[in-house]
PDB file of C-alpha atoms in Angstrom:
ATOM      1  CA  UNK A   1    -307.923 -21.567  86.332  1.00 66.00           C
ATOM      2  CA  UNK A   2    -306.587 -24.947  85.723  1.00 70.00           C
ATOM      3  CA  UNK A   3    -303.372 -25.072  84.016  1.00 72.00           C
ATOM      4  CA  UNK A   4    -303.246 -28.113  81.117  1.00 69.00           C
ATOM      5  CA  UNK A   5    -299.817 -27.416  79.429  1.00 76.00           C
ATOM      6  CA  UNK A   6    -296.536 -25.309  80.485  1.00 78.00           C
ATOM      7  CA  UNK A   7    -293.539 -26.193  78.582  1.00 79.00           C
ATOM      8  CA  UNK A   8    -290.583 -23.444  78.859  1.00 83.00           C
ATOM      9  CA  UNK A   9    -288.152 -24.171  76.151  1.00 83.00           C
ATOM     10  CA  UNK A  10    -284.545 -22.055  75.338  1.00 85.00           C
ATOM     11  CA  UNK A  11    -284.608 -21.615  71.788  1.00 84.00           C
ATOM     12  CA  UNK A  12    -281.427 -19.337  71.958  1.00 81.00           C
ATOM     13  CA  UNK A  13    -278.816 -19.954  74.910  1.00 80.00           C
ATOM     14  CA  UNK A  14    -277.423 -15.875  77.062  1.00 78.00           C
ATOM     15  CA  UNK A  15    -275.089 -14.049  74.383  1.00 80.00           C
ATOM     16  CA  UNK A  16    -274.788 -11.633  72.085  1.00 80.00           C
ATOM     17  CA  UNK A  17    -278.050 -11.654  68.987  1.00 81.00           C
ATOM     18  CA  UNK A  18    -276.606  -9.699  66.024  1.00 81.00           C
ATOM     19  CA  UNK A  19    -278.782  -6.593  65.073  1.00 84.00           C
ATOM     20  CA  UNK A  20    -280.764  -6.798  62.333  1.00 89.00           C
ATOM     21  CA  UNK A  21    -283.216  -9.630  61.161  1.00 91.00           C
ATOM     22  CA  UNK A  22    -282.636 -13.138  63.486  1.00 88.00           C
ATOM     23  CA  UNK A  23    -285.207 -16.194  62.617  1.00 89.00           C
ATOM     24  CA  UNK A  24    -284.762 -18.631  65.743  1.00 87.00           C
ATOM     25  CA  UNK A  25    -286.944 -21.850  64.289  1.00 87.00           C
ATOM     26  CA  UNK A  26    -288.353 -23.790  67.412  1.00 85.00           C
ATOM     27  CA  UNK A  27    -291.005 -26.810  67.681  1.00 86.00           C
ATOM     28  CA  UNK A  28    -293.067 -27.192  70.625  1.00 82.00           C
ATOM     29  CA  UNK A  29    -295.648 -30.929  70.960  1.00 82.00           C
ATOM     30  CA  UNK A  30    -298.787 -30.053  72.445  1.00 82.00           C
ATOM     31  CA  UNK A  31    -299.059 -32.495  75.288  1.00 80.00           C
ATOM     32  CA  UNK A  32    -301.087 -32.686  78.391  1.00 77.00           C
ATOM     33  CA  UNK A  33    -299.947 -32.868  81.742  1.00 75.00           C
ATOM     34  CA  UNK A  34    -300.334 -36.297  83.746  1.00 78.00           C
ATOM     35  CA  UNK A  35    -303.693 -37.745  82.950  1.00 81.00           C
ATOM     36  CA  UNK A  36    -305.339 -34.440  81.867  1.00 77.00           C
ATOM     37  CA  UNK A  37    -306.521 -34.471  78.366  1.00 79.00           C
ATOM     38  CA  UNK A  38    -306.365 -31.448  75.783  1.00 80.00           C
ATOM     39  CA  UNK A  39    -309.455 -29.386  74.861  1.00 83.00           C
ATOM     40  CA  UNK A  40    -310.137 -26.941  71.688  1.00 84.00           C
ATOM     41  CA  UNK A  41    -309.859 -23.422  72.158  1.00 86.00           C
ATOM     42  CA  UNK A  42    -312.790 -22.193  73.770  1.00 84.00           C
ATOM     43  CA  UNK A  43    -313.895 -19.011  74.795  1.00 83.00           C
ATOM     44  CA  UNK A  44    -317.708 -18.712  76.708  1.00 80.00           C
ATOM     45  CA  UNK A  45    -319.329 -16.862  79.529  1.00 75.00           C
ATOM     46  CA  UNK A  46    -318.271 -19.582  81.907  1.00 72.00           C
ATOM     47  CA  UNK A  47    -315.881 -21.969  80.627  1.00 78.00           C
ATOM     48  CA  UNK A  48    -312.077 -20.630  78.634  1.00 83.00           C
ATOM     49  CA  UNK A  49    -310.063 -23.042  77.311  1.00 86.00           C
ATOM     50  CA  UNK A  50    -307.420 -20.765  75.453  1.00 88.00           C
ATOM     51  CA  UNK A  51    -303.458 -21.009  74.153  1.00 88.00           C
ATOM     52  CA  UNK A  52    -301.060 -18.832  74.580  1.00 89.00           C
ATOM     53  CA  UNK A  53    -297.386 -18.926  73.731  1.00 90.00           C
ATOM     54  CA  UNK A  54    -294.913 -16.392  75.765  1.00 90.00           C
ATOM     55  CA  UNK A  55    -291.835 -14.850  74.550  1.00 89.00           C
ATOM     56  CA  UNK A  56    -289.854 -13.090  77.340  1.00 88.00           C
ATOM     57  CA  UNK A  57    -286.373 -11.933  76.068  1.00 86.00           C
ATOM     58  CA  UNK A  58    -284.086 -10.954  78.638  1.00 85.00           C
ATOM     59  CA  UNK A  59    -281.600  -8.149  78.193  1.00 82.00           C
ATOM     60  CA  UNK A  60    -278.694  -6.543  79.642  1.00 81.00           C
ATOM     61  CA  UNK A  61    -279.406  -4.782  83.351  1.00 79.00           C
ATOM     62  CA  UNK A  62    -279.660  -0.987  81.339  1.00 82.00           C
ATOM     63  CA  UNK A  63    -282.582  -2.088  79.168  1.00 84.00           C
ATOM     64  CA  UNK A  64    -285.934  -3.795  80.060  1.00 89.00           C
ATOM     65  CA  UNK A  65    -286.697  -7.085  79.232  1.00 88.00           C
ATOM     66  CA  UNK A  66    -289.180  -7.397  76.770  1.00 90.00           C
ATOM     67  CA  UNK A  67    -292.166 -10.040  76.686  1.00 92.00           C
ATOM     68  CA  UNK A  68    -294.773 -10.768  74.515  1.00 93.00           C
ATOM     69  CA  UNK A  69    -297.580 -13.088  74.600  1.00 92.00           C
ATOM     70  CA  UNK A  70    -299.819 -14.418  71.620  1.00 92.00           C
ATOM     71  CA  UNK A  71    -303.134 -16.360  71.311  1.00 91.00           C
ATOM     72  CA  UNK A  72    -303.620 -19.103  68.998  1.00 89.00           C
ATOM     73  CA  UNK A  73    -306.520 -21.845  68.192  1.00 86.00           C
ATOM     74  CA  UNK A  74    -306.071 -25.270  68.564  1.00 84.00           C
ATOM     75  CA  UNK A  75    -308.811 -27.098  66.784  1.00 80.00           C
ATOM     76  CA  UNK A  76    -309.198 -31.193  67.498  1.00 73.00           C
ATOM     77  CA  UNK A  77    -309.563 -33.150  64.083  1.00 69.00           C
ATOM     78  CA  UNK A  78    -310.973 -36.211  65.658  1.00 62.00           C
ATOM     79  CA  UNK A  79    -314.657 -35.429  65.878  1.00 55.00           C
ATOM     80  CA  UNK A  80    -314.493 -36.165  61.749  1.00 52.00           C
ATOM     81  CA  UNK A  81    -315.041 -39.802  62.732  1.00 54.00           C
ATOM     82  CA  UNK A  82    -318.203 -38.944  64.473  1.00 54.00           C
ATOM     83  CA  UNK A  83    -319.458 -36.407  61.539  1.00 52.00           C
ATOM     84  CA  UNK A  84    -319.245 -39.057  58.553  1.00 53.00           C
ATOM     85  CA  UNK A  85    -321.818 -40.758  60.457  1.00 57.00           C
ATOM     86  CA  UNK A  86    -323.548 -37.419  61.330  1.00 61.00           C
ATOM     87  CA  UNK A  87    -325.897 -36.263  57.981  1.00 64.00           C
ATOM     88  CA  UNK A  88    -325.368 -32.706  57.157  1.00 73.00           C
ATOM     89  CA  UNK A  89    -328.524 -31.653  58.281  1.00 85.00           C
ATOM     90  CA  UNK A  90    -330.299 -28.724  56.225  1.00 91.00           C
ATOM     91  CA  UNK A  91    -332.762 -26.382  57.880  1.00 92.00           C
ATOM     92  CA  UNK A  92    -335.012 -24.535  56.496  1.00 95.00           C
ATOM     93  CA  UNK A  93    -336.949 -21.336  57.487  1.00 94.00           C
ATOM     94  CA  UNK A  94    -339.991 -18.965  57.422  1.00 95.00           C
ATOM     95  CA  UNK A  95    -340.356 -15.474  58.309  1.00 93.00           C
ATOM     96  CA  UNK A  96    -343.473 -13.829  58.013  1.00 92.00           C
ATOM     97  CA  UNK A  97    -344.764 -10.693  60.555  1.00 90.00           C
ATOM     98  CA  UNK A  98    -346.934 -13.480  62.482  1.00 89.00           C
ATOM     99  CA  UNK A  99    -343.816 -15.542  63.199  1.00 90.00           C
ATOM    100  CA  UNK A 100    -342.610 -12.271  64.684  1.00 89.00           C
ATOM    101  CA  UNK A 101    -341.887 -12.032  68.769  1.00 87.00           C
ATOM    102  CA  UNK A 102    -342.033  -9.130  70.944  1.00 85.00           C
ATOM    103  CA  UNK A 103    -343.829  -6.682  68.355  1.00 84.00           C
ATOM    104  CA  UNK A 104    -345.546  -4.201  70.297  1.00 85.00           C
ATOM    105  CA  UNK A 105    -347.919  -2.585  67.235  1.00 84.00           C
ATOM    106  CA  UNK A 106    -348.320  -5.788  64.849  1.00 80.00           C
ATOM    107  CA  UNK A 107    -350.278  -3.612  61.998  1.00 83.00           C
ATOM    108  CA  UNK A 108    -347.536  -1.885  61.458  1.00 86.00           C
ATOM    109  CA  UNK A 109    -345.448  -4.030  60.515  1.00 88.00           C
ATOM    110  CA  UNK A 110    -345.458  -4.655  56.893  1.00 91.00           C
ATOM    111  CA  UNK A 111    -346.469  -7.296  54.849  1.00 92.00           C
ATOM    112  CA  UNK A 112    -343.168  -9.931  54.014  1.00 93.00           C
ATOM    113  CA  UNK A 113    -342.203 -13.194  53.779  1.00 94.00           C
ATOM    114  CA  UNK A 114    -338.754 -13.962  53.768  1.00 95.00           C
ATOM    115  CA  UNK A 115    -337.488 -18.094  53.541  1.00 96.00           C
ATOM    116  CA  UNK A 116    -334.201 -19.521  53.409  1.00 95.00           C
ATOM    117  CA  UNK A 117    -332.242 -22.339  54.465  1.00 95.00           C
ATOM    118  CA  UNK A 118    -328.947 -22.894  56.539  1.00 92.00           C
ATOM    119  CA  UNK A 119    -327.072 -25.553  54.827  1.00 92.00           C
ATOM    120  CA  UNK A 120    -325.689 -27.574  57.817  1.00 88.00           C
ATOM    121  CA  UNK A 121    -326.023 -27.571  61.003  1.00 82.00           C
ATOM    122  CA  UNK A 122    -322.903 -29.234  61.895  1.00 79.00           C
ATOM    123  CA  UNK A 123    -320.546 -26.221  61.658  1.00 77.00           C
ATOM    124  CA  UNK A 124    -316.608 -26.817  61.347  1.00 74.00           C
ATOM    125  CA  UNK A 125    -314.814 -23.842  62.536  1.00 69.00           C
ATOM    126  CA  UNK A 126    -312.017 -23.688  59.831  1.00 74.00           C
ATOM    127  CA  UNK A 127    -315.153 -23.192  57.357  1.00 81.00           C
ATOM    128  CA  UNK A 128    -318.095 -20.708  56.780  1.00 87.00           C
ATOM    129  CA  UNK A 129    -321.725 -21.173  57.644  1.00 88.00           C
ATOM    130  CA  UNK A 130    -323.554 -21.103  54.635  1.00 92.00           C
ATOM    131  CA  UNK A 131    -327.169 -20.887  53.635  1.00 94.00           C
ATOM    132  CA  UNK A 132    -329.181 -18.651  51.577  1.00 96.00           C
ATOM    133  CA  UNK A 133    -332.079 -15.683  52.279  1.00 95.00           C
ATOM    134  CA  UNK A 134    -334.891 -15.453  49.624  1.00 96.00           C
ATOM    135  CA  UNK A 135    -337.137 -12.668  49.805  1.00 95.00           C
ATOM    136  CA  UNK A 136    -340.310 -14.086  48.360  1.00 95.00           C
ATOM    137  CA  UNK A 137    -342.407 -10.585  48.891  1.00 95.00           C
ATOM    138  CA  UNK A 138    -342.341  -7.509  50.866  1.00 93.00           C
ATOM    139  CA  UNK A 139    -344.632  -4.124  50.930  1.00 93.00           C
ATOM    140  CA  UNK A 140    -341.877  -1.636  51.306  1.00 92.00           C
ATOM    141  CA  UNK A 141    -338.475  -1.134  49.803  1.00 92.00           C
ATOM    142  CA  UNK A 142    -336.195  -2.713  51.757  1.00 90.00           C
ATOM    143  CA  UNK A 143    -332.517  -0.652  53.345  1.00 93.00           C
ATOM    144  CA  UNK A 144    -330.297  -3.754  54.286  1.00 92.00           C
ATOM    145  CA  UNK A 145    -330.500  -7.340  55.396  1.00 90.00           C
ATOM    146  CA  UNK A 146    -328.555  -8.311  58.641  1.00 91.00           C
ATOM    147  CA  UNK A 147    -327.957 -11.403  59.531  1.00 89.00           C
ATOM    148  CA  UNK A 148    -326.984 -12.435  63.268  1.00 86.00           C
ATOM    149  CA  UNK A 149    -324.935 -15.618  64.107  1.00 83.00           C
ATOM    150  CA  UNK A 150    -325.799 -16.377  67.735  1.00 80.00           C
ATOM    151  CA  UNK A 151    -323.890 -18.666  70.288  1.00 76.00           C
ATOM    152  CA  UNK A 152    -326.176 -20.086  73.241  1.00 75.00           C
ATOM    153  CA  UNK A 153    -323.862 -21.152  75.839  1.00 73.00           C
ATOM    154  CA  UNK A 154    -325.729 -24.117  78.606  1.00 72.00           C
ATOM    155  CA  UNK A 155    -323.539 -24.637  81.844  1.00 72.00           C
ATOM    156  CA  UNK A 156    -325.341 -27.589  84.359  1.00 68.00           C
ATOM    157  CA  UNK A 157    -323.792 -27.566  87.779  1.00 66.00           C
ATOM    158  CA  UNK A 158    -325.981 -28.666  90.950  1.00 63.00           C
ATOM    159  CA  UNK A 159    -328.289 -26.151  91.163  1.00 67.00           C
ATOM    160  CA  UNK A 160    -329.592 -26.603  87.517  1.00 63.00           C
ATOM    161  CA  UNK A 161    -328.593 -25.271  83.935  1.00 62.00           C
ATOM    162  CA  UNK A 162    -327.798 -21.688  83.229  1.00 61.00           C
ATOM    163  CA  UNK A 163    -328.013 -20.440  79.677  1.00 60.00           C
ATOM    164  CA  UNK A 164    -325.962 -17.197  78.399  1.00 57.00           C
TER     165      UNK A 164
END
């Protein structure tokens, strides 16, 4: 892995921390190291571009110290620029048993047709992917309706382009 950040900050100095409730307010600026530029949180099959802030909390030599590590996202507002010129694409769809793949006894699959539409597909991740699912006819009562949100990940190196 390739380290981007590392700050280590004090935020209280070796003493005595009453019992009881203590709120230490600290402030950390995200900033890269040397010429290395900051990415969004990421997380693929190949590629992991995550953020993690550390607390460690040293105690006296009878108890353990105790450390704790958390996550968080860091999302990049400056593709906006690059949307407003971008339409907000809408895509529509058909599903109907011959659109089907990978069906090994096609009569018996009922009779259906489902459309819908998928109202962008320029997807921010602070908001939800929306769209709607019509069902315009269908033989036989239907149980549920899933829907599946599927990430395709393409890596190109040398030897070509894998897809996961």
């Amino acid at each position: 892995p390739i380290q981007l950040v590392q700050y280590t900050i004090t935020v209280a100095p070796a003493g005595k921390i009453p019992s009881g409730k203590t709120e230490i307010p600290f402030e950390l600026s995200l900033r890269p190291r040397g010429s290395k530029i900051l990415y969004e949180t990421y997380h693929g099959v190949f590629v992991n571009i995550q953020y993690v802030i550390r607390c460690d909390i040293k105690r006296n030599f009878l108890a353990k110290d105790v450390s704790r590590s958390l996550e968080f996202m860091v999302e990049d507002k400056a593709p906006l620029q690059k949307e407003i010129r971008e339409p907000h694409k809408t895509v529509n769809f058909k599903i109907m048993p011959e659109s089907l793949q990978n069906i090994r006894d096609r009569a018996s699959v009922p009779r259906f047709c489902i459309t819908g539409k998928i109202d962008s597909v320029i997807c921010k991740l602070s908001e939800p992917l929306t769209g709607e699912v019509v069902i315009e006819r269908c033989e036989t009562a239907i149980k549920s309706i899933e829907l599946q949100l599927v990430r395709v990940e393409t890596c190109g190196c040398a030897e070509g382009y894998s897809r996961d």
